[in-house]
Short mmCIF file of C-alpha atoms in Angstrom, two decimals:
data_model
loop_
_atom_site.label_atom_id
_atom_site.label_comp_id
_atom_site.label_asym_id
_atom_site.label_seq_id
_atom_site.Cartn_x
_atom_site.Cartn_y
_atom_site.Cartn_z
CA MET A 1 79.21 185.36 111.94
CA PRO A 2 76.54 184.49 115.07
CA LYS A 3 76.48 186.67 118.07
CA ILE A 4 75.76 184.44 121.92
CA THR A 5 75.07 186.22 124.96
CA PHE A 6 76.62 184.12 128.25
CA ILE A 7 74.72 185.67 131.26
CA HIS A 8 76.22 184.16 134.11
CA ALA A 9 74.23 184.03 137.79
CA ASN A 10 75.11 186.85 139.16
CA GLY A 11 73.98 188.83 136.03
CA ALA A 12 76.73 189.48 134.21
CA GLN A 13 76.83 189.20 130.72
CA GLU A 14 79.48 189.06 127.22
CA THR A 15 78.91 189.00 124.16
CA VAL A 16 81.14 186.66 122.19
CA GLU A 17 80.63 185.63 118.54
CA VAL A 18 80.97 181.75 117.44
CA GLU A 19 81.52 180.71 113.69
CA ALA A 20 78.72 178.32 112.90
CA GLY A 21 79.53 174.66 113.01
CA ASN A 22 80.62 175.63 116.02
CA ASN A 23 78.70 173.99 119.39
CA VAL A 24 77.96 176.79 122.22
CA MET A 25 80.20 175.13 124.64
CA GLN A 26 83.12 175.84 121.63
CA GLY A 27 82.16 179.43 121.48
CA ALA A 28 82.16 179.74 125.59
CA ILE A 29 85.76 177.97 125.47
CA ALA A 30 86.82 179.32 122.93
CA HIS A 31 86.27 183.06 124.74
CA ARG A 32 86.83 181.91 128.13
CA VAL A 33 83.76 182.48 129.31
CA ARG A 34 83.85 181.42 133.47
CA GLY A 35 81.45 179.06 134.21
CA ILE A 36 81.08 176.54 131.03
CA LEU A 37 83.86 173.15 131.86
CA ALA A 38 83.43 170.62 129.69
CA GLU A 39 85.47 168.49 130.87
CA CYS A 40 84.25 165.75 128.42
CA GLY A 41 85.28 167.31 125.30
CA GLY A 42 81.73 167.85 124.07
CA ALA A 43 80.38 164.32 123.96
CA ALA A 44 77.62 164.16 126.43
CA MET A 45 78.95 162.25 128.79
CA CYS A 46 80.05 164.71 132.20
CA ALA A 47 77.10 167.30 132.42
CA THR A 48 79.40 170.75 132.91
CA CYS A 49 78.75 172.86 130.23
CA HIS A 50 74.88 172.76 130.79
CA VAL A 51 72.83 176.07 129.45
CA TYR A 52 69.53 177.08 130.20
CA VAL A 53 68.51 178.39 126.69
CA ASP A 54 66.37 182.08 126.79
CA GLU A 55 62.68 181.84 124.80
CA PRO A 56 62.80 182.45 121.86
CA PHE A 57 65.87 180.12 121.39
CA ALA A 58 65.04 177.12 123.12
CA ALA A 59 63.02 175.47 120.32
CA ARG A 60 65.55 176.64 117.78
CA PHE A 61 67.78 174.08 118.01
CA PRO A 62 67.16 170.23 117.14
CA ARG A 63 65.41 168.34 120.36
CA ILE A 64 67.30 166.66 122.85
CA THR A 65 69.15 163.19 122.37
CA ASP A 66 67.82 159.97 125.22
CA ALA A 67 71.95 160.87 126.17
CA GLU A 68 71.46 164.06 126.67
CA ASP A 69 68.15 163.89 128.69
CA ALA A 70 70.00 161.38 131.11
CA MET A 71 72.60 164.05 131.69
CA LEU A 72 70.37 166.96 131.24
CA ASP A 73 68.55 164.21 134.66
CA SER A 74 72.48 164.32 136.67
CA THR A 75 73.32 168.18 136.77
CA VAL A 76 74.48 169.35 139.81
CA CYS A 77 71.78 172.71 139.48
CA GLU A 78 67.62 172.95 138.78
CA ARG A 79 67.52 171.03 135.49
CA LYS A 80 64.17 173.24 133.70
CA ALA A 81 62.44 173.12 130.44
CA THR A 82 64.80 175.17 128.92
CA SER A 83 67.99 173.52 129.84
CA ARG A 84 70.41 172.07 127.36
CA LEU A 85 74.22 170.74 127.23
CA SER A 86 76.16 172.91 125.39
CA CYS A 87 78.39 170.40 123.64
CA GLN A 88 74.80 169.64 122.14
CA LEU A 89 74.08 173.03 119.82
CA VAL A 90 75.71 173.75 116.98
CA ILE A 91 75.52 177.45 115.79
CA GLY A 92 73.80 178.56 112.72
CA SER A 93 72.80 181.12 111.24
CA GLU A 94 69.38 181.19 112.77
CA HIS A 95 70.74 181.24 116.27
CA ASP A 96 72.53 185.01 115.93
CA GLY A 97 72.10 186.73 118.75
CA LEU A 98 71.30 184.16 121.03
CA VAL A 99 71.18 183.78 125.07
CA VAL A 100 72.00 181.72 127.29
CA THR A 101 71.78 181.86 130.87
CA LEU A 102 74.48 179.66 132.92
CA PRO A 103 73.82 178.09 136.28
CA ALA A 104 75.51 178.65 139.22
CA GLN A 105 77.96 175.93 139.24
CA GLN A 106 78.37 172.99 136.82
CA ILE A 107 80.22 170.31 139.92
CA MET B 1 107.94 184.53 152.16
CA GLY B 2 105.84 184.96 148.43
CA GLN B 3 103.82 182.75 147.05
CA PRO B 4 104.68 179.03 146.09
CA SER B 5 105.39 177.33 142.63
CA VAL B 6 103.98 174.57 141.39
CA VAL B 7 105.62 173.30 138.86
CA ILE B 8 103.32 170.19 136.88
CA VAL B 9 105.50 168.26 134.38
CA GLY B 10 102.75 166.83 132.02
CA ALA B 11 100.84 168.76 130.54
CA GLY B 12 97.77 166.91 128.76
CA GLN B 13 93.98 166.51 130.14
CA GLY B 14 95.03 166.16 134.29
CA GLY B 15 98.69 168.31 133.87
CA PHE B 16 96.51 171.07 132.30
CA GLN B 17 93.55 170.39 135.24
CA VAL B 18 96.11 170.66 137.78
CA ALA B 19 96.40 174.16 136.61
CA ALA B 20 93.38 174.77 135.28
CA SER B 21 91.79 174.53 139.14
CA LEU B 22 94.50 176.12 140.68
CA ARG B 23 93.68 178.66 139.11
CA ASP B 24 90.38 178.32 139.32
CA GLU B 25 90.84 178.60 143.68
CA GLY B 26 92.46 181.38 143.73
CA PHE B 27 96.16 180.30 143.44
CA GLY B 28 98.20 182.83 142.86
CA GLY B 29 101.97 181.46 143.06
CA ARG B 30 103.27 180.23 139.94
CA ILE B 31 102.72 177.96 137.68
CA VAL B 32 104.87 175.89 134.90
CA MET B 33 103.62 173.75 132.72
CA VAL B 34 106.00 171.24 130.95
CA GLY B 35 104.58 169.02 127.97
CA GLU B 36 107.14 167.37 125.77
CA GLU B 37 104.57 166.47 122.80
CA PRO B 38 104.73 169.36 121.33
CA PRO B 39 101.15 171.08 120.73
CA HIS B 40 98.54 172.36 123.42
CA PRO B 41 97.41 170.31 125.71
CA TYR B 42 94.75 168.87 123.96
CA GLN B 43 92.23 166.24 124.34
CA ARG B 44 92.58 162.78 123.95
CA PRO B 45 89.28 160.73 123.64
CA PRO B 46 88.11 161.72 119.80
CA LEU B 47 91.62 160.60 118.71
CA SER B 48 90.29 157.01 119.06
CA LYS B 49 86.53 158.49 117.38
CA THR B 50 85.62 161.29 115.79
CA TYR B 51 89.08 163.05 114.73
CA LEU B 52 90.35 159.78 112.24
CA ILE B 53 87.49 160.46 110.23
CA GLY B 54 87.72 163.98 109.96
CA LYS B 55 84.89 165.90 111.98
CA THR B 56 86.46 167.14 114.20
CA SER B 57 89.84 169.10 113.78
CA ALA B 58 93.21 169.71 115.57
CA ASP B 59 92.25 172.88 116.97
CA ALA B 60 88.71 171.69 117.99
CA LEU B 61 90.83 169.36 120.44
CA LEU B 62 92.36 171.88 122.43
CA LEU B 63 91.53 171.66 125.62
CA ARG B 64 91.47 175.91 125.87
CA PRO B 65 92.84 178.26 123.62
CA ARG B 66 96.07 178.99 123.11
CA ASP B 67 95.94 182.13 124.75
CA TYR B 68 94.41 180.89 127.53
CA PHE B 69 97.33 180.21 129.07
CA ALA B 70 99.28 183.78 129.30
CA ALA B 71 95.97 185.57 130.08
CA GLN B 72 95.87 183.18 133.40
CA ASP B 73 99.63 182.99 133.61
CA ILE B 74 100.83 179.65 133.90
CA GLU B 75 103.86 178.85 131.81
CA LEU B 76 103.03 176.98 129.74
CA ARG B 77 106.57 174.96 128.22
CA CYS B 78 105.32 172.86 124.95
CA GLY B 79 107.59 170.43 123.05
CA GLU B 80 109.95 170.06 126.03
CA ARG B 81 110.98 167.26 127.83
CA VAL B 82 112.30 166.84 132.21
CA ALA B 83 115.23 164.96 132.06
CA PHE B 84 115.26 164.44 135.64
CA ILE B 85 113.85 165.87 139.68
CA ASP B 86 115.95 166.59 141.82
CA ARG B 87 114.55 166.29 144.87
CA ALA B 88 117.00 167.38 147.92
CA HIS B 89 116.89 171.19 145.97
CA GLN B 90 113.57 170.33 144.79
CA LYS B 91 113.46 171.32 141.48
CA ILE B 92 113.69 170.05 138.36
CA GLY B 93 116.12 169.73 135.03
CA VAL B 94 114.37 170.50 131.42
CA ALA B 95 116.58 168.91 127.96
CA SER B 96 117.15 171.75 127.06
CA GLY B 97 119.16 172.77 130.38
CA LEU B 98 116.85 174.78 132.07
CA GLU B 99 117.05 174.29 136.38
CA ILE B 100 112.86 175.16 137.65
CA ALA B 101 113.23 174.94 140.94
CA TYR B 102 108.90 174.46 143.14
CA ASP B 103 107.21 174.27 146.15
CA HIS B 104 104.98 171.46 144.91
CA LEU B 105 105.32 168.87 142.25
CA VAL B 106 102.52 166.78 140.04
CA LEU B 107 103.75 164.16 138.13
CA ALA B 108 101.38 163.87 134.85
CA THR B 109 102.95 162.48 133.19
CA GLY B 110 101.11 159.40 131.17
CA ALA B 111 100.98 156.70 130.12
CA ARG B 112 102.86 155.61 126.66
CA PRO B 113 101.22 152.08 124.47
CA ARG B 114 102.89 148.79 125.01
CA THR B 115 105.17 148.09 122.31
CA LEU B 116 104.85 144.35 120.62
CA ASP B 117 109.14 143.39 121.31
CA VAL B 118 108.37 141.85 118.11
CA PRO B 119 110.48 141.30 115.13
CA GLY B 120 110.17 143.73 113.00
CA GLU B 121 107.92 146.20 115.62
CA THR B 122 109.61 149.26 113.31
CA GLN B 123 109.12 149.42 109.37
CA ASP B 124 106.77 150.97 108.39
CA GLY B 125 103.23 150.43 108.57
CA VAL B 126 103.08 149.65 112.25
CA LEU B 127 101.73 152.74 114.31
CA SER B 128 100.03 152.91 117.54
CA LEU B 129 97.37 155.61 118.66
CA ARG B 130 97.83 158.01 121.66
CA THR B 131 98.74 161.13 120.96
CA LEU B 132 97.83 163.24 118.14
CA ALA B 133 101.14 162.41 115.99
CA ASP B 134 99.80 159.30 116.19
CA ALA B 135 96.13 160.03 114.97
CA ASP B 136 97.56 161.98 112.06
CA ARG B 137 100.11 159.32 111.00
CA LEU B 138 97.30 157.29 110.97
CA ARG B 139 94.84 159.19 108.84
CA ALA B 140 97.64 159.82 106.91
CA GLN B 141 97.69 155.23 106.03
CA LEU B 142 93.90 154.94 106.37
CA ARG B 143 92.87 156.37 102.96
CA GLY B 144 94.30 153.31 100.78
CA VAL B 145 95.24 150.46 103.44
CA GLN B 146 93.61 147.40 102.82
CA ASP B 147 93.87 144.80 105.51
CA ILE B 148 94.59 146.69 108.41
CA VAL B 149 95.15 144.27 111.84
CA VAL B 150 94.71 145.49 114.79
CA VAL B 151 96.94 144.17 117.57
CA GLY B 152 94.50 144.44 121.52
CA ALA B 153 90.75 144.23 121.38
CA GLY B 154 90.92 147.06 123.95
CA PHE B 155 88.92 149.90 123.89
CA ILE B 156 91.33 151.82 121.26
CA GLY B 157 91.61 148.65 119.31
CA LEU B 158 87.91 148.13 119.31
CA GLU B 159 87.22 152.17 119.12
CA PHE B 160 90.05 152.33 115.95
CA ALA B 161 87.88 148.59 114.26
CA ALA B 162 84.74 150.56 113.53
CA ILE B 163 87.12 154.11 111.47
CA ALA B 164 88.78 151.10 110.33
CA ARG B 165 85.48 149.72 108.68
CA GLN B 166 83.53 152.75 107.59
CA PHE B 167 87.42 153.26 105.04
CA GLY B 168 86.62 150.06 103.18
CA ALA B 169 89.48 147.94 104.81
CA ARG B 170 89.62 144.50 106.34
CA VAL B 171 90.03 144.97 109.33
CA HIS B 172 91.41 141.26 111.86
CA ILE B 173 91.35 142.10 115.21
CA ILE B 174 94.18 139.81 117.30
CA GLU B 175 93.57 139.60 121.46
CA ILE B 176 94.92 137.60 123.74
CA ALA B 177 92.33 137.15 125.82
CA ASP B 178 89.07 135.43 125.84
CA ARG B 179 87.32 138.10 124.42
CA PRO B 180 87.26 141.79 123.88
CA MET B 181 87.97 143.88 126.77
CA ALA B 182 87.81 140.95 129.12
CA ARG B 183 89.58 143.18 131.82
CA ALA B 184 87.37 145.78 131.99
CA VAL B 185 83.66 144.44 130.75
CA SER B 186 81.61 141.35 131.47
CA ALA B 187 80.98 138.75 129.62
CA GLU B 188 78.14 139.34 128.02
CA THR B 189 79.26 142.99 127.62
CA ALA B 190 82.13 141.77 124.98
CA HIS B 191 80.34 139.20 123.38
CA PHE B 192 77.74 141.74 122.31
CA PHE B 193 80.51 144.36 121.15
CA CYS B 194 81.99 141.41 119.47
CA SER B 195 79.38 140.57 117.68
CA ALA B 196 78.53 144.35 116.63
CA HIS B 197 81.82 144.33 114.99
CA GLN B 198 81.21 140.88 113.49
CA ALA B 199 78.43 142.54 112.33
CA GLN B 200 80.22 145.65 110.20
CA GLY B 201 82.05 142.86 109.34
CA THR B 202 85.79 143.02 111.31
CA GLN B 203 87.27 139.97 112.28
CA PHE B 204 88.40 138.41 115.51
CA SER B 205 91.38 136.11 116.09
CA PHE B 206 91.44 135.50 120.22
CA ALA B 207 93.51 133.46 122.77
CA THR B 208 96.73 134.10 120.09
CA HIS B 209 99.57 137.02 119.95
CA LEU B 210 101.51 138.67 117.91
CA THR B 211 104.93 136.01 117.44
CA ASN B 212 106.34 138.05 113.70
CA ILE B 213 105.61 141.26 112.09
CA ILE B 214 106.25 140.39 107.78
CA ALA B 215 108.26 142.80 105.63
CA GLY B 216 106.77 143.82 102.47
CA ALA B 217 108.47 145.91 99.75
CA GLY B 218 109.43 148.99 102.32
CA ARG B 219 106.49 148.89 104.57
CA VAL B 220 104.72 145.58 106.71
CA ALA B 221 103.15 143.11 104.43
CA GLY B 222 101.19 140.81 106.72
CA VAL B 223 101.83 139.02 110.85
CA GLU B 224 102.06 135.98 112.55
CA THR B 225 100.25 135.17 115.15
CA GLY B 226 100.59 132.49 118.05
CA ASP B 227 98.95 129.86 116.42
CA GLY B 228 100.43 129.12 113.21
CA ARG B 229 98.84 131.17 110.27
CA GLN B 230 99.61 134.21 108.66
CA LEU B 231 97.15 136.68 107.77
CA ARG B 232 98.00 139.67 105.38
CA ALA B 233 98.64 143.44 106.47
CA ASP B 234 99.23 147.05 105.04
CA LEU B 235 98.70 148.51 107.66
CA ILE B 236 98.94 147.20 112.03
CA VAL B 237 97.52 149.25 114.86
CA VAL B 238 99.03 148.64 118.34
CA GLY B 239 96.19 148.71 121.29
CA ALA B 240 98.24 146.68 123.53
CA GLY B 241 97.81 148.45 126.35
CA ALA B 242 99.66 151.16 128.06
CA THR B 243 102.78 151.99 130.06
CA PRO B 244 102.71 154.02 133.38
CA ASN B 245 105.61 156.68 132.20
CA THR B 246 107.36 156.48 135.65
CA GLU B 247 111.26 157.21 134.92
CA LEU B 248 111.40 160.11 136.49
CA ALA B 249 109.68 158.86 139.82
CA SER B 250 111.89 156.00 139.69
CA ALA B 251 115.11 158.11 138.96
CA ALA B 252 114.35 160.21 141.50
CA GLY B 253 113.79 157.74 143.89
CA LEU B 254 109.84 157.95 144.63
CA ALA B 255 108.45 154.40 144.56
CA VAL B 256 107.17 153.21 141.57
CA LEU B 257 104.52 149.96 141.39
CA ASN B 258 102.83 149.64 138.21
CA GLY B 259 102.69 154.16 138.28
CA VAL B 260 103.74 156.33 140.77
CA VAL B 261 103.07 155.33 144.40
CA VAL B 262 100.97 158.06 145.46
CA ASP B 263 98.80 157.70 149.69
CA GLU B 264 94.58 158.54 149.74
CA ASN B 265 95.64 162.13 148.87
CA LEU B 266 97.91 161.53 145.59
CA LEU B 267 100.62 162.51 147.29
CA THR B 268 103.87 160.19 146.86
CA GLU B 269 106.13 159.63 150.58
CA ASP B 270 107.80 163.07 149.30
CA PRO B 271 105.71 165.61 151.35
CA ALA B 272 105.81 167.94 147.86
CA ILE B 273 105.33 165.82 144.92
CA SER B 274 102.14 164.50 144.01
CA ALA B 275 100.88 162.44 141.26
CA ILE B 276 97.88 162.22 139.26
CA GLY B 277 95.98 160.48 136.21
CA ASP B 278 97.69 156.99 133.74
CA CYS B 279 100.93 156.83 135.64
CA ALA B 280 99.34 157.38 139.09
CA ASN B 281 98.48 154.01 141.20
CA PHE B 282 96.63 155.16 144.20
CA PRO B 283 94.23 152.96 146.52
CA SER B 284 90.99 152.42 145.93
CA SER B 285 88.21 154.71 147.88
CA VAL B 286 85.58 152.01 148.11
CA ASP B 287 88.46 148.68 149.67
CA GLY B 288 91.20 150.48 150.18
CA ARG B 289 92.89 148.28 146.79
CA ARG B 290 96.05 149.57 144.32
CA GLN B 291 94.90 151.15 141.18
CA ARG B 292 96.31 152.96 138.35
CA LEU B 293 93.24 154.22 135.48
CA GLU B 294 93.23 155.18 132.12
CA SER B 295 90.47 158.17 132.02
CA VAL B 296 89.84 161.43 130.94
CA GLN B 297 88.00 161.57 134.07
CA ASN B 298 90.72 159.91 136.35
CA ALA B 299 92.57 162.75 134.87
CA VAL B 300 90.42 165.53 135.87
CA ASP B 301 89.42 164.17 139.49
CA GLN B 302 92.42 163.92 140.88
CA ALA B 303 94.04 167.38 139.33
CA ARG B 304 90.93 169.00 140.66
CA CYS B 305 91.46 166.66 144.54
CA VAL B 306 95.39 168.01 143.56
CA ALA B 307 94.15 171.58 142.51
CA ALA B 308 92.37 171.94 146.39
CA ARG B 309 95.31 170.73 148.43
CA LEU B 310 97.18 172.63 146.86
CA ALA B 311 94.60 176.02 147.75
CA GLY B 312 94.20 174.54 151.25
CA PHE B 313 91.12 172.93 150.36
CA ALA B 314 92.61 169.28 151.64
CA ALA B 315 90.07 166.55 151.23
CA ARG B 316 91.24 163.42 150.03
CA PHE B 317 90.07 160.92 146.55
CA ASP B 318 86.71 159.41 146.62
CA LYS B 319 85.79 160.24 142.90
CA THR B 320 83.43 157.46 140.83
CA PRO B 321 85.43 156.72 137.88
CA TRP B 322 83.91 156.10 135.25
CA PHE B 323 84.43 155.47 131.55
CA TRP B 324 83.22 155.92 127.62
CA SER B 325 83.48 154.14 124.73
CA ASP B 326 81.96 155.55 122.07
CA GLN B 327 82.34 151.93 118.85
CA GLY B 328 80.54 152.21 116.02
CA ASP B 329 77.15 152.75 116.39
CA HIS B 330 76.90 152.18 119.80
CA ARG B 331 78.22 153.88 123.59
CA LEU B 332 79.60 152.23 125.74
CA GLN B 333 79.76 153.37 129.93
CA ILE B 334 80.98 152.10 132.94
CA ALA B 335 80.21 154.04 135.82
CA GLY B 336 82.69 151.67 138.64
CA ILE B 337 85.31 149.16 137.58
CA THR B 338 83.29 145.85 137.76
CA ALA B 339 86.32 143.15 137.24
CA GLY B 340 86.36 140.70 139.96
CA TYR B 341 82.45 140.37 139.56
CA ASP B 342 81.03 137.20 140.72
CA THR B 343 77.30 137.76 139.91
CA SER B 344 76.03 140.08 136.52
CA ILE B 345 72.43 141.12 136.24
CA VAL B 346 71.05 142.02 132.42
CA ARG B 347 68.69 145.25 132.79
CA GLY B 348 66.91 145.74 129.13
CA ASP B 349 67.50 143.69 125.81
CA ILE B 350 71.02 142.62 124.51
CA LEU B 351 68.61 141.67 121.20
CA THR B 352 67.99 145.29 120.43
CA GLY B 353 71.68 146.93 121.64
CA ARG B 354 69.84 149.07 124.14
CA PHE B 355 71.03 147.31 127.61
CA SER B 356 73.26 147.51 131.40
CA VAL B 357 75.17 144.57 132.70
CA PHE B 358 74.94 145.52 137.20
CA CYS B 359 77.91 143.81 138.16
CA PHE B 360 78.36 142.46 141.90
CA ARG B 361 80.97 140.80 144.26
CA ARG B 362 79.57 139.05 146.98
CA GLY B 363 76.58 141.03 147.35
CA THR B 364 77.31 144.84 146.73
CA LEU B 365 76.73 146.57 143.58
CA LEU B 366 80.82 146.99 142.11
CA GLY B 367 80.08 148.40 138.78
CA VAL B 368 77.73 149.31 135.59
CA GLU B 369 77.78 148.71 132.23
CA SER B 370 75.41 150.98 130.10
CA VAL B 371 74.69 150.13 126.33
CA ASN B 372 73.37 152.63 124.29
CA ARG B 373 71.42 153.28 127.88
CA PRO B 374 72.86 156.54 129.00
CA ALA B 375 69.90 157.04 131.50
CA ASP B 376 71.31 153.28 133.68
CA HIS B 377 74.04 154.97 133.48
CA MET B 378 73.95 158.57 135.52
CA ALA B 379 71.77 156.05 137.82
CA GLY B 380 75.22 153.74 138.46
CA ARG B 381 77.23 156.83 138.75
CA LYS B 382 74.70 158.62 142.03
CA LEU B 383 74.14 154.78 143.01
CA LEU B 384 78.06 154.35 143.96
CA THR B 385 79.10 157.87 144.64
CA HIS B 386 76.56 158.03 147.59
CA LYS B 387 76.98 154.18 148.43
CA LEU B 388 73.51 153.23 148.06
CA PRO B 389 72.88 149.45 148.23
CA LEU B 390 71.18 148.38 144.93
CA THR B 391 69.94 144.51 145.88
CA HIS B 392 69.98 141.45 143.35
CA GLU B 393 65.98 141.21 142.85
CA GLN B 394 65.86 145.52 142.60
CA ALA B 395 68.54 144.83 139.51
CA ALA B 396 66.23 141.93 138.19
CA ASP B 397 63.01 143.58 138.12
CA GLY B 398 62.51 145.69 135.24
CA ALA B 399 59.40 147.35 137.14
CA PHE B 400 62.58 148.53 139.50
CA ASP B 401 62.61 153.05 138.59
CA ILE B 402 66.60 152.61 139.33
CA SER B 403 67.31 156.46 137.98
CA SER B 404 64.53 157.59 140.58
CA TYR B 405 65.74 155.93 143.87
CA ALA B 406 69.55 156.69 142.36
CA ALA B 407 68.08 160.03 142.87
CA GLY B 408 67.06 159.94 145.80
CA ARG B 409 63.18 159.89 145.49
CA MET B 410 62.11 156.86 146.61
CA HIS B 411 62.88 154.63 149.64
#
């Protein structure tokens, strides 16, 4: 299964395995990774699963939709070029080794 | 004295969030959550959307993995019904006979689908859609049915209708008002969705109601409406609103008026009991009027508010409500409560299916309904949250950048 590493705002890291076909948010929730709230359940409605996708993986996901773009403009922590909503990042084998950094806050 | 105990009645989105937020806030006392439904706490919104078509699995609905609760030291009792609240002794009784003491009790009992009170309602083939069990029953029956009557053109009925059309069934919606979502959205938004559903082949009968359900061979065969028509139906889905689950509160002597009555801190008249989510009737932070809202956002934000108070960070509840509904290819997002508007201003183009309706009352923005215009929705949430004034002229000016204005980047 693809491995994803989450880097917390304080620098702590955890690596989890996520089944292909699930998204990064689901992987975080399933492994009780703190710092991802996902209160809308993955509908791109709440902007509480914000992550920064480390290069070189940023380019390996589908581009940002209008809905996600609007939500990203409303994240609590600064939006960067690598900002994504983790519920929109579906994991495949090409994402094995993915590293995402978590913002300090989601709400 | 040891750490206080918090008991939560209801393990839906709101009840779950109280428990999770208490632990996130560092609350170290006992947390017990009692839920009537057998499954672990799960999300309801996908039930009328992706779950029905099989795009979302039952496990993906879970709010947290099953081992989360033990790991967080949250005592989760699923599939158990609370029988009574004993306020004098600060304890609840579970139907199995167990009694659980509380220092603070949170009522997160939710709501249940309104029944129709017409003959034939208990026959096979008459279903509602609120719980996972409802959705599983519906999913099992969806394949193979030809004629579906949906009672009620609210969010649930419309979301379901859009899914049912994908299965190829004929869908007829009966609605007592003269347009869909009549209580929730403006005439412009209602008419857009009416046309969109009609374009997908869904039929509507407005300003009428169901008077009778006609029995077939062991299953429904059709319905009769108040305007004297008969419609074929081998499946009837009732989406006629919800009734708050207030019986426990009533029996315990708490005030109930379209929900458990709470103050701006979400406390009942008993300082040891709070109520949140679909079952709570609370004063609006905008105009003080009492309201009861059925939404994920309301349940989650109220849960957080109560958890923060119990963890020692008191705050009144003043969150801006928001809602969403996916119907076919269209996403409706609502910021604020637009009911009671006197002026509506459309931005974008209704014909292209990307527009927002800004609703005002006496010059003040009440809310924004966005159809496939998520940026307007987020701007609306910010405008309402920060109480930024917006004039009719600004709303009507297509060149005025509402997103920048709402983000405070423009004065």
